[in-house]
Coordinates of C-alpha atoms in Angstrom, one line a residue:
M16 CA 96.4 105.6 66.4
K17 CA 94.0 104.1 68.9
I18 CA 94.0 105.8 72.3
S19 CA 92.4 104.7 75.6
S20 CA 89.4 106.4 77.2
L21 CA 91.5 107.6 80.0
Q22 CA 94.1 109.1 77.7
K23 CA 91.3 111.0 75.9
A24 CA 90.0 112.3 79.2
R25 CA 93.5 113.3 80.4
Y26 CA 94.0 115.4 77.3
E27 CA 91.2 117.6 78.7
Y28 CA 92.9 118.1 82.1
S29 CA 94.2 121.6 82.7
P30 CA 97.2 121.4 85.0
K31 CA 97.2 123.8 88.0
L32 CA 99.9 126.4 88.1
P33 CA 101.3 128.2 91.2
G34 CA 99.1 131.3 91.9
M35 CA 101.8 133.8 90.8
L36 CA 102.1 132.2 87.4
R37 CA 98.3 132.2 86.6
N38 CA 97.8 135.9 85.6
G39 CA 99.9 136.1 82.5
I40 CA 103.6 136.5 81.8
S41 CA 103.4 140.3 81.8
N42 CA 102.5 140.4 85.5
I43 CA 105.5 138.4 86.8
C44 CA 108.5 140.1 88.5
V45 CA 111.6 138.7 90.1
K46 CA 112.6 138.9 93.8
E47 CA 116.3 138.1 94.4
G48 CA 117.5 136.3 97.5
E49 CA 120.9 135.8 99.0
E50 CA 124.0 134.8 97.1
T51 CA 124.6 131.0 97.3
S52 CA 127.5 128.7 97.9
S53 CA 127.9 125.0 97.2
V54 CA 127.0 122.3 99.9
A55 CA 130.7 121.4 100.3
D56 CA 134.1 122.0 98.7
Q57 CA 133.2 125.7 98.1
E58 CA 136.6 126.8 96.9
K59 CA 137.0 123.9 94.5
I60 CA 133.5 124.3 93.1
K61 CA 134.0 128.1 92.8
A62 CA 137.2 127.6 90.9
L63 CA 135.5 125.2 88.4
F64 CA 132.5 127.5 87.9
P65 CA 133.9 131.1 88.0
N66 CA 131.1 132.4 85.8
T67 CA 128.0 130.7 87.3
Y68 CA 129.0 130.1 91.0
G69 CA 127.6 132.1 93.9
K70 CA 124.5 133.5 92.0
K71 CA 121.4 134.5 93.9
E72 CA 118.3 132.4 94.5
I73 CA 115.3 134.0 92.9
T74 CA 111.5 133.9 93.5
F75 CA 108.8 135.0 91.0
A76 CA 106.0 137.2 92.3
Q77 CA 103.2 139.3 90.9
G78 CA 104.4 142.6 89.6
E79 CA 105.6 144.3 86.4
N80 CA 107.7 142.1 84.1
T81 CA 111.0 143.8 83.6
S82 CA 112.6 141.2 81.3
T83 CA 113.9 142.2 77.9
A84 CA 111.5 141.3 75.2
K85 CA 113.1 139.2 72.4
K86 CA 112.3 136.2 70.3
Q87 CA 113.3 133.0 72.1
V88 CA 114.4 129.9 70.3
V89 CA 114.7 127.1 73.0
G90 CA 115.9 123.6 72.8
V91 CA 114.8 120.8 75.2
I92 CA 116.1 117.4 76.0
L93 CA 115.0 114.5 78.2
S94 CA 117.9 112.8 79.8
G95 CA 118.3 109.6 81.7
G96 CA 115.6 107.2 82.9
Q97 CA 111.9 107.9 82.3
A98 CA 109.8 109.5 85.0
P99 CA 106.0 110.2 85.0
G100 CA 105.3 113.8 84.1
G101 CA 108.2 114.5 81.7
H102 CA 105.8 115.3 78.9
N103 CA 104.1 117.9 81.0
V104 CA 107.4 119.7 81.6
V105 CA 107.8 120.0 77.8
C106 CA 104.1 121.1 77.5
G107 CA 104.5 123.8 80.2
L108 CA 107.6 125.1 78.6
Y109 CA 105.9 125.2 75.2
D110 CA 102.8 126.9 76.5
A111 CA 104.8 129.6 78.4
L112 CA 107.0 130.2 75.4
K113 CA 104.1 130.6 73.0
A114 CA 102.0 132.7 75.4
T115 CA 104.9 135.2 75.6
N116 CA 105.4 135.4 71.9
P117 CA 103.7 133.2 69.2
E118 CA 106.9 133.6 67.2
N119 CA 109.0 131.8 69.8
V120 CA 110.2 128.3 68.8
L121 CA 110.8 125.1 70.7
Y122 CA 113.2 122.5 69.4
G123 CA 113.0 119.0 70.8
F124 CA 116.3 117.2 70.5
K125 CA 115.8 113.4 70.1
N126 CA 117.0 110.6 72.4
G127 CA 118.6 112.7 75.0
P128 CA 121.9 114.6 74.9
I129 CA 123.0 112.7 71.8
G130 CA 120.3 114.6 69.9
L131 CA 122.1 117.8 70.6
I132 CA 125.5 116.4 69.5
E133 CA 124.0 114.8 66.3
D134 CA 121.6 117.8 65.6
D135 CA 118.7 115.3 65.5
Y136 CA 115.6 117.3 66.3
L137 CA 111.9 118.1 65.7
I138 CA 110.2 121.5 66.0
F139 CA 107.1 121.4 68.2
D140 CA 103.7 122.7 67.1
D141 CA 100.3 122.6 68.8
A142 CA 99.1 119.5 67.1
Y143 CA 102.2 117.5 68.1
I144 CA 102.3 118.8 71.7
D145 CA 98.6 118.1 72.2
Q146 CA 99.1 114.4 71.7
F147 CA 101.3 114.1 74.9
R148 CA 99.5 116.3 77.4
N149 CA 99.2 114.7 80.9
T150 CA 100.5 111.3 79.6
G151 CA 103.4 109.2 80.9
G152 CA 106.6 108.3 79.2
F153 CA 109.3 110.1 77.4
D154 CA 108.3 109.1 73.9
I155 CA 107.5 112.7 72.9
I156 CA 111.2 113.0 71.9
G157 CA 112.9 110.0 73.5
S158 CA 115.6 110.0 76.1
G159 CA 119.2 108.8 76.5
R160 CA 122.1 108.5 78.9
T161 CA 124.9 110.1 76.8
K162 CA 126.8 112.5 79.1
L163 CA 127.7 116.0 78.1
E164 CA 131.0 116.4 79.8
T165 CA 133.9 117.2 77.4
N166 CA 134.9 120.4 75.8
E167 CA 134.7 118.8 72.4
Q168 CA 131.0 117.9 73.0
F169 CA 130.3 121.4 74.3
A170 CA 131.8 123.0 71.2
I171 CA 129.6 120.8 69.0
V172 CA 126.5 121.8 71.0
A173 CA 127.5 125.4 70.8
E174 CA 127.7 125.1 67.0
V175 CA 124.3 123.4 66.8
C176 CA 122.8 126.2 68.9
K177 CA 124.4 128.8 66.7
K178 CA 123.1 127.1 63.6
H179 CA 119.5 127.2 64.7
G180 CA 119.7 130.6 66.6
I181 CA 119.0 128.8 69.9
T182 CA 119.0 131.1 72.9
A183 CA 118.5 128.5 75.7
I184 CA 118.7 124.8 76.4
V185 CA 116.4 123.1 79.0
I186 CA 117.7 119.8 80.3
I187 CA 115.2 117.6 82.1
G188 CA 117.0 115.0 84.2
G189 CA 118.4 113.7 87.4
D190 CA 121.5 114.6 89.5
D191 CA 124.0 113.5 86.8
S192 CA 122.1 115.2 84.0
N193 CA 121.8 118.5 86.0
T194 CA 125.5 118.3 86.8
N195 CA 126.1 118.2 83.1
A196 CA 123.7 121.1 82.7
A197 CA 125.8 123.1 85.2
V198 CA 129.0 122.3 83.4
L199 CA 127.5 123.2 80.0
A200 CA 126.1 126.5 81.4
E201 CA 129.6 127.4 82.6
Y202 CA 131.1 126.6 79.2
F203 CA 128.5 128.7 77.4
A204 CA 129.1 131.6 79.8
A205 CA 132.9 131.3 79.5
H206 CA 132.7 131.4 75.7
N207 CA 130.2 134.2 75.5
T208 CA 127.8 132.1 73.4
G209 CA 124.7 133.9 74.7
V210 CA 123.0 130.5 75.3
Q211 CA 121.4 129.9 78.7
V212 CA 121.0 126.4 80.3
I213 CA 118.1 125.6 82.7
G214 CA 117.6 122.3 84.5
C215 CA 114.5 120.5 85.8
P216 CA 114.7 118.0 88.7
K217 CA 113.6 114.5 87.6
T218 CA 114.0 111.1 89.1
I219 CA 111.6 108.5 90.5
D220 CA 114.3 107.5 93.0
G221 CA 113.7 110.7 95.0
D222 CA 117.4 111.4 95.6
L223 CA 117.5 114.8 93.9
K224 CA 116.2 116.8 96.8
N225 CA 117.4 119.3 99.4
E226 CA 116.2 122.3 101.4
D227 CA 115.3 124.0 98.1
I228 CA 114.1 121.1 95.9
E229 CA 111.4 119.5 98.0
C230 CA 110.7 116.6 95.6
S231 CA 111.9 115.4 92.2
F232 CA 109.2 114.9 89.6
G233 CA 107.9 111.4 89.0
F234 CA 108.5 110.2 92.6
D235 CA 104.8 110.8 93.5
T236 CA 103.4 108.8 90.6
A237 CA 106.0 106.0 90.7
T238 CA 105.5 105.4 94.5
K239 CA 101.7 105.5 94.1
T240 CA 101.9 102.9 91.3
Y241 CA 104.2 100.6 93.3
S242 CA 102.1 101.1 96.5
E243 CA 98.9 100.1 94.6
I244 CA 100.6 96.9 93.6
I245 CA 102.0 96.3 97.1
G246 CA 98.6 96.9 98.6
N247 CA 97.1 94.4 96.2
I248 CA 99.7 91.9 97.2
E249 CA 99.1 92.6 100.9
R250 CA 95.4 91.9 100.4
D251 CA 96.2 88.7 98.5
A252 CA 98.6 87.7 101.3
N253 CA 95.9 88.4 103.9
S254 CA 93.4 86.4 101.8
A255 CA 95.4 83.3 101.1
K256 CA 97.3 83.4 104.4
K257 CA 100.1 81.2 103.2
Y258 CA 102.8 83.2 101.5
W259 CA 105.5 85.7 102.5
H260 CA 106.0 88.2 99.6
F261 CA 109.5 89.7 99.2
I262 CA 109.1 92.8 97.0
K263 CA 112.2 94.6 95.6
V264 CA 111.6 98.3 94.6
M265 CA 113.7 100.8 92.7
G266 CA 116.4 102.7 94.6
R267 CA 120.0 101.8 94.0
S268 CA 121.6 104.7 95.9
A269 CA 118.8 105.7 98.3
S270 CA 115.8 104.1 99.9
H271 CA 113.2 106.9 99.4
V272 CA 111.0 104.7 97.2
A273 CA 111.0 101.9 99.8
L274 CA 110.3 104.2 102.7
E275 CA 107.5 106.0 100.9
C276 CA 105.8 102.7 99.9
A277 CA 106.1 101.5 103.5
L278 CA 104.5 104.6 104.8
K279 CA 101.7 104.2 102.3
T280 CA 101.1 100.4 102.8
Q281 CA 102.4 99.5 106.3
P282 CA 104.1 96.2 105.4
N283 CA 105.5 93.8 108.0
I284 CA 109.1 94.6 107.0
C285 CA 110.8 97.3 105.1
L286 CA 114.6 97.5 104.9
I287 CA 116.2 101.0 104.7
S288 CA 119.7 100.8 103.1
E289 CA 120.9 103.9 105.0
E290 CA 120.1 102.3 108.3
V291 CA 121.8 99.1 107.3
S292 CA 124.9 101.1 106.6
E293 CA 124.7 103.3 109.7
K294 CA 124.3 100.2 112.0
K295 CA 126.8 98.2 110.0
M296 CA 124.3 95.3 109.8
S297 CA 125.5 92.0 108.4
L298 CA 123.5 89.8 106.1
S299 CA 123.0 87.4 109.0
Q300 CA 121.6 90.2 111.2
I301 CA 119.2 91.4 108.5
A302 CA 118.0 87.8 107.9
D303 CA 117.5 87.4 111.7
Y304 CA 115.5 90.6 111.8
I305 CA 113.2 89.4 109.1
A306 CA 113.0 85.9 110.6
D307 CA 111.9 87.4 113.9
S308 CA 108.8 88.9 112.2
V309 CA 108.1 85.6 110.4
A310 CA 108.4 83.6 113.6
N311 CA 106.4 86.1 115.8
R312 CA 103.6 86.2 113.3
A313 CA 103.6 82.4 112.9
A314 CA 103.2 82.1 116.7
K315 CA 100.0 84.0 116.3
G316 CA 98.9 81.7 113.5
M317 CA 99.8 84.1 110.6
N318 CA 102.2 82.3 108.2
F319 CA 102.1 85.2 105.7
G320 CA 103.5 88.7 105.3
V321 CA 105.1 91.3 103.1
A322 CA 108.7 92.6 103.1
I323 CA 109.9 95.5 101.0
I324 CA 113.5 95.4 99.9
P325 CA 115.3 98.4 98.3
E326 CA 117.1 97.6 95.1
G327 CA 120.6 98.6 96.3
V328 CA 120.5 97.4 99.9
V329 CA 123.3 94.8 99.5
E330 CA 125.7 97.5 98.6
F331 CA 125.1 99.1 102.0
V332 CA 126.0 95.9 103.9
P333 CA 129.7 96.6 104.9
E334 CA 130.8 92.9 104.7
F335 CA 129.1 92.5 101.3
S336 CA 130.9 95.6 100.0
V337 CA 134.2 94.1 101.1
L338 CA 133.3 90.8 99.4
I339 CA 132.4 92.6 96.1
H340 CA 135.8 94.4 96.2
E341 CA 137.7 91.2 96.8
I342 CA 135.8 89.5 93.9
N343 CA 136.7 92.3 91.6
E344 CA 140.3 92.0 92.6
L345 CA 140.2 88.2 92.3
L346 CA 139.1 88.4 88.8
A347 CA 141.2 91.3 87.6
G348 CA 143.2 90.9 84.4
S349 CA 144.4 87.4 83.3
K350 CA 143.0 85.8 86.5
A351 CA 139.6 86.1 85.0
D352 CA 140.7 83.9 82.0
A353 CA 142.0 81.3 84.4
F354 CA 138.7 81.3 86.3
N355 CA 136.5 81.2 83.2
A356 CA 138.6 78.2 81.8
L357 CA 137.5 76.0 84.8
P358 CA 134.9 73.5 83.5
T359 CA 132.7 73.0 86.6
W360 CA 131.2 75.2 89.3
K361 CA 132.9 72.9 91.9
E362 CA 136.3 73.8 90.5
K363 CA 135.4 77.5 90.3
Y364 CA 134.2 77.4 93.9
A365 CA 137.6 76.0 95.0
F366 CA 139.3 78.8 93.0
I367 CA 137.1 81.3 94.9
E368 CA 137.8 79.7 98.3
N369 CA 141.5 79.9 97.7
G370 CA 141.3 83.6 96.6
L371 CA 139.0 85.2 99.1
S372 CA 139.9 86.2 102.7
A373 CA 138.5 84.0 105.4
K374 CA 136.0 86.7 106.4
S375 CA 134.7 87.3 102.9
M376 CA 134.5 83.5 102.4
E377 CA 132.3 83.2 105.4
V378 CA 129.9 85.7 103.8
F379 CA 130.1 84.1 100.4
A380 CA 129.4 80.6 101.9
I381 CA 126.1 81.6 103.4
L382 CA 124.8 82.9 100.0
P383 CA 122.4 80.8 98.0
E384 CA 124.3 79.1 95.1
S385 CA 122.3 81.0 92.5
I386 CA 123.5 84.3 94.0
Q387 CA 127.1 83.0 94.3
Q388 CA 127.1 82.2 90.6
Q389 CA 125.5 85.6 89.8
L390 CA 128.4 87.3 91.5
F391 CA 131.0 85.5 89.5
L392 CA 129.4 84.7 86.1
E393 CA 127.5 88.0 85.4
R394 CA 130.2 90.7 85.2
D395 CA 130.4 94.0 83.3
P396 CA 132.9 94.5 80.4
H397 CA 135.5 95.6 82.9
G398 CA 135.2 92.3 84.8
N399 CA 133.4 93.9 87.8
V400 CA 130.4 92.4 89.6
Q401 CA 127.1 93.8 88.4
V402 CA 125.6 94.5 91.8
S403 CA 122.4 95.9 90.2
L404 CA 121.6 92.4 88.8
I405 CA 121.7 90.7 92.3
E406 CA 118.2 89.5 93.1
S407 CA 118.2 90.8 96.7
E408 CA 114.6 89.8 97.3
K409 CA 115.5 86.2 96.6
L410 CA 118.8 86.5 98.5
F411 CA 117.0 87.6 101.7
S412 CA 114.2 85.1 101.4
A413 CA 116.7 82.3 101.1
L414 CA 118.7 83.5 104.1
V415 CA 115.5 83.8 106.1
K416 CA 114.5 80.3 105.1
D417 CA 117.9 79.0 106.4
K418 CA 117.4 80.9 109.7
L419 CA 114.0 79.4 110.2
E420 CA 115.2 75.9 109.6
E421 CA 117.8 76.5 112.3
R422 CA 115.1 77.7 114.6
K423 CA 112.9 74.7 113.8
K424 CA 115.7 72.4 114.7
A425 CA 116.2 74.3 118.0
G426 CA 112.4 74.0 118.7
T427 CA 111.9 77.8 118.7
Y428 CA 109.8 78.0 115.5
N429 CA 107.1 75.6 114.1
G430 CA 105.5 77.7 111.4
K431 CA 105.4 77.4 107.6
F432 CA 107.4 79.6 105.3
N433 CA 106.6 79.9 101.6
A434 CA 108.2 82.8 99.8
L435 CA 107.1 84.6 96.6
H436 CA 109.2 87.2 94.9
H437 CA 108.5 90.4 93.0
F438 CA 110.5 93.3 91.5
L439 CA 108.7 96.6 90.9
G440 CA 110.8 98.8 88.6
Y441 CA 109.7 99.6 85.1
E442 CA 106.1 99.4 86.1
G443 CA 106.3 102.9 87.7
R444 CA 108.5 104.8 85.3
C445 CA 106.0 105.7 82.6
A446 CA 102.6 105.6 84.4
F447 CA 100.0 108.3 83.7
P448 CA 101.2 111.1 86.0
S449 CA 99.2 111.7 89.1
N450 CA 97.4 115.1 89.3
F451 CA 100.3 116.2 91.6
D452 CA 103.0 115.2 89.1
A453 CA 100.9 116.6 86.1
D454 CA 100.6 119.9 87.9
Y455 CA 104.2 120.0 89.3
C456 CA 105.8 119.1 86.0
Y457 CA 103.7 121.6 84.0
S458 CA 104.7 124.2 86.5
L459 CA 108.4 123.3 86.3
G460 CA 108.3 123.7 82.5
Y461 CA 106.3 126.9 82.6
N462 CA 108.7 128.3 85.2
A463 CA 111.8 127.2 83.2
F464 CA 110.7 129.6 80.5
M465 CA 110.3 132.4 83.0
L466 CA 114.0 131.8 84.0
I467 CA 115.0 131.9 80.4
Q468 CA 113.0 135.1 79.8
Y469 CA 114.8 136.8 82.7
G470 CA 118.2 135.7 81.4
Y471 CA 119.3 133.2 84.0
N472 CA 121.9 130.6 83.2
G473 CA 122.9 127.5 85.2
Y474 CA 119.7 127.5 87.2
L475 CA 117.3 124.8 88.2
S476 CA 113.6 125.4 87.8
K477 CA 112.2 125.4 91.4
I478 CA 108.7 125.0 92.6
S479 CA 108.3 124.9 96.4
N480 CA 105.6 124.8 99.2
L481 CA 104.5 121.5 97.5
S482 CA 102.6 120.1 100.4
K483 CA 100.1 122.9 100.1
P484 CA 97.4 123.3 97.3
A485 CA 98.9 124.3 93.9
N486 CA 97.6 127.9 94.2
E487 CA 100.0 128.3 97.2
W488 CA 103.0 126.9 95.4
V489 CA 106.0 129.2 95.0
A490 CA 107.9 129.4 91.7
G491 CA 111.5 130.5 91.3
G492 CA 115.0 129.2 90.6
M493 CA 118.3 128.3 92.2
P494 CA 121.9 128.0 90.9
I495 CA 122.7 124.4 90.2
T496 CA 126.1 124.9 91.8
K497 CA 124.5 125.3 95.2
M498 CA 123.8 121.5 95.2
M499 CA 127.3 120.5 94.2
N500 CA 130.3 118.9 95.9
I501 CA 133.4 117.1 94.8
E502 CA 133.3 113.3 94.6
R503 CA 135.9 110.7 93.4
R504 CA 134.6 109.2 90.1
H505 CA 136.8 106.8 88.0
G506 CA 140.0 108.0 89.7
E507 CA 139.3 111.7 89.2
D508 CA 137.8 114.5 91.4
K509 CA 134.5 115.5 89.7
P510 CA 132.0 118.2 90.6
V511 CA 128.6 116.5 91.1
I512 CA 125.2 117.1 92.6
R513 CA 125.2 115.4 96.0
K514 CA 122.6 112.6 96.2
A515 CA 120.1 113.0 98.9
L516 CA 119.9 109.8 101.1
V517 CA 117.1 109.0 103.6
E518 CA 117.8 111.0 106.7
L519 CA 117.6 108.7 109.7
E520 CA 116.8 111.8 111.9
G521 CA 114.2 113.0 109.5
K522 CA 110.5 113.0 110.2
P523 CA 109.5 110.3 107.6
F524 CA 112.0 107.8 108.9
K525 CA 111.2 108.6 112.5
F526 CA 107.5 108.0 111.9
F527 CA 108.3 104.7 110.2
E528 CA 110.7 103.7 113.1
A529 CA 108.0 104.5 115.7
H530 CA 105.5 102.1 114.0
R531 CA 107.5 99.3 112.4
E532 CA 107.6 97.0 115.5
E533 CA 103.8 96.9 115.5
W534 CA 103.6 96.4 111.8
A535 CA 106.2 93.6 112.0
V536 CA 103.9 91.5 114.2
E537 CA 100.3 92.7 113.4
T538 CA 98.6 92.8 110.1
S539 CA 98.4 96.5 109.7
F540 CA 98.2 96.6 105.9
V541 CA 96.9 99.7 104.1
Y542 CA 95.4 99.3 100.6
P543 CA 95.9 102.6 98.7
G544 CA 94.3 101.4 95.5
A545 CA 94.9 102.9 92.1
I546 CA 95.8 106.5 91.4
Q547 CA 92.7 108.6 91.2
Y548 CA 92.3 111.5 88.7
Y549 CA 88.7 112.6 89.2
G550 CA 87.0 113.3 92.5
P551 CA 87.6 115.2 95.8
A552 CA 91.0 116.9 96.2
E553 CA 91.8 114.8 99.3
V554 CA 91.7 111.7 97.1
C555 CA 93.0 113.1 93.8
D556 CA 95.5 115.8 94.6
I557 CA 97.3 114.3 97.6
T558 CA 101.1 114.1 97.5
T559 CA 103.5 111.8 99.1
E560 CA 103.5 110.7 102.8
T561 CA 107.2 111.7 102.8
L562 CA 106.6 115.3 101.7
L563 CA 103.6 115.7 104.1
L564 CA 105.7 114.5 107.1
E565 CA 108.7 116.6 106.1
Q566 CA 106.6 119.8 105.8
E567 CA 104.2 119.3 108.7

């Protein structure tokens, strides 16, 4: 297989571990902290997790290793969407396991949780692992989105573990995957299987974070990748001086990616979904907000700019959420057949007009026809609108165009507006991990084995103090139940890890808020360039603007 020059060079990179993990397994001891409780719904969560709730947070430190020496047979799965650095979690886990005892074994279950259920696996060795060090992607064993959530599934997994003598499972995933990890850990404890479960925090969306988990892995690399492209587009906009670029970025539930990219590149506009929700902004208000920037810049002779749009922003617009709900009701059951039988869009539009409330029809009427049709013609198997497919970057540029035409007629705007559209998604999920993510992920994997060695179950591998150099990082673990609350899912109360949204009172947003008026009018673009792997630490090892601001 042909490999690139960069991949060859990255094979030689030695990820940096936290200081206390650098002197060998035999010199690591545990310091226990306070007992924990869940972020909300404490009594309900405690009742659901009687064997794994309320455990203590722990920190590793230099000292005598008091863990019981035994052969460890560990299974690992990658769960959910790809994130840069996943390979290094597996490599760190493997290296710690083999450093402790060369007889230890690591099973990789293929294509996510389904590999555990179907007993589809490979056994790692040095030659195989070495092909994936410091590389992007999840192709080392593949990933998948099967959920481990039923007792039948747990019983199958327990049998698979028993068959291979597996003592622990490491689940590398996001909030849903680690929720499943917590439930599986509780099942194993309740049934005295002797199998431990350890989670590792992954998601490029950045919404698996809290006071303990400072950053999910992959976020740094993904936002640097997107920011490079956004910076390139900004430079092109400033060169051509005739286009407004509307750039949608990943982030369905939270706007961490959009905010981080804005902090890195200083675009003219960046929408933050959480602020849209907090202020109950309408589509018209958002369009006016962007149009103000376009008009003010045009008045200074600058008919160009850049706007960053979070993927899920329309779901945070209250009137749009109501519209989606009404559409789902309108097309429920047999009514969908009646709608689909109508031969023309004109007849379908009349059907819609007759079925929506006056207020929702006002919202629907201002949408571009392409978006209107998307809402009604591209539905999921249950007949619901697939909000994730809405091209919000095109929606807002069309609404802004309409606003500008109104202003032109009123004589308050005489500029030129030409919009181009981009969606940055898959480009960032499998990039070569930055030095930060390569180091962080390797540390998470190495640390996960330390949690296994000391017998912990239902814990998340935790590396903190991440805004400092790696030798100052702190390794430890926290019970996954600490992050959980009860949410309504598909008509049932379910224990889930609470998603972390952008905090409007947090330092990253406040910094953005303090500067965005200037960025909206001036050309304050920053061009971060490509991720750097070799050179001075202030270029190669820097982490996210978000983390730096949060920890300053």
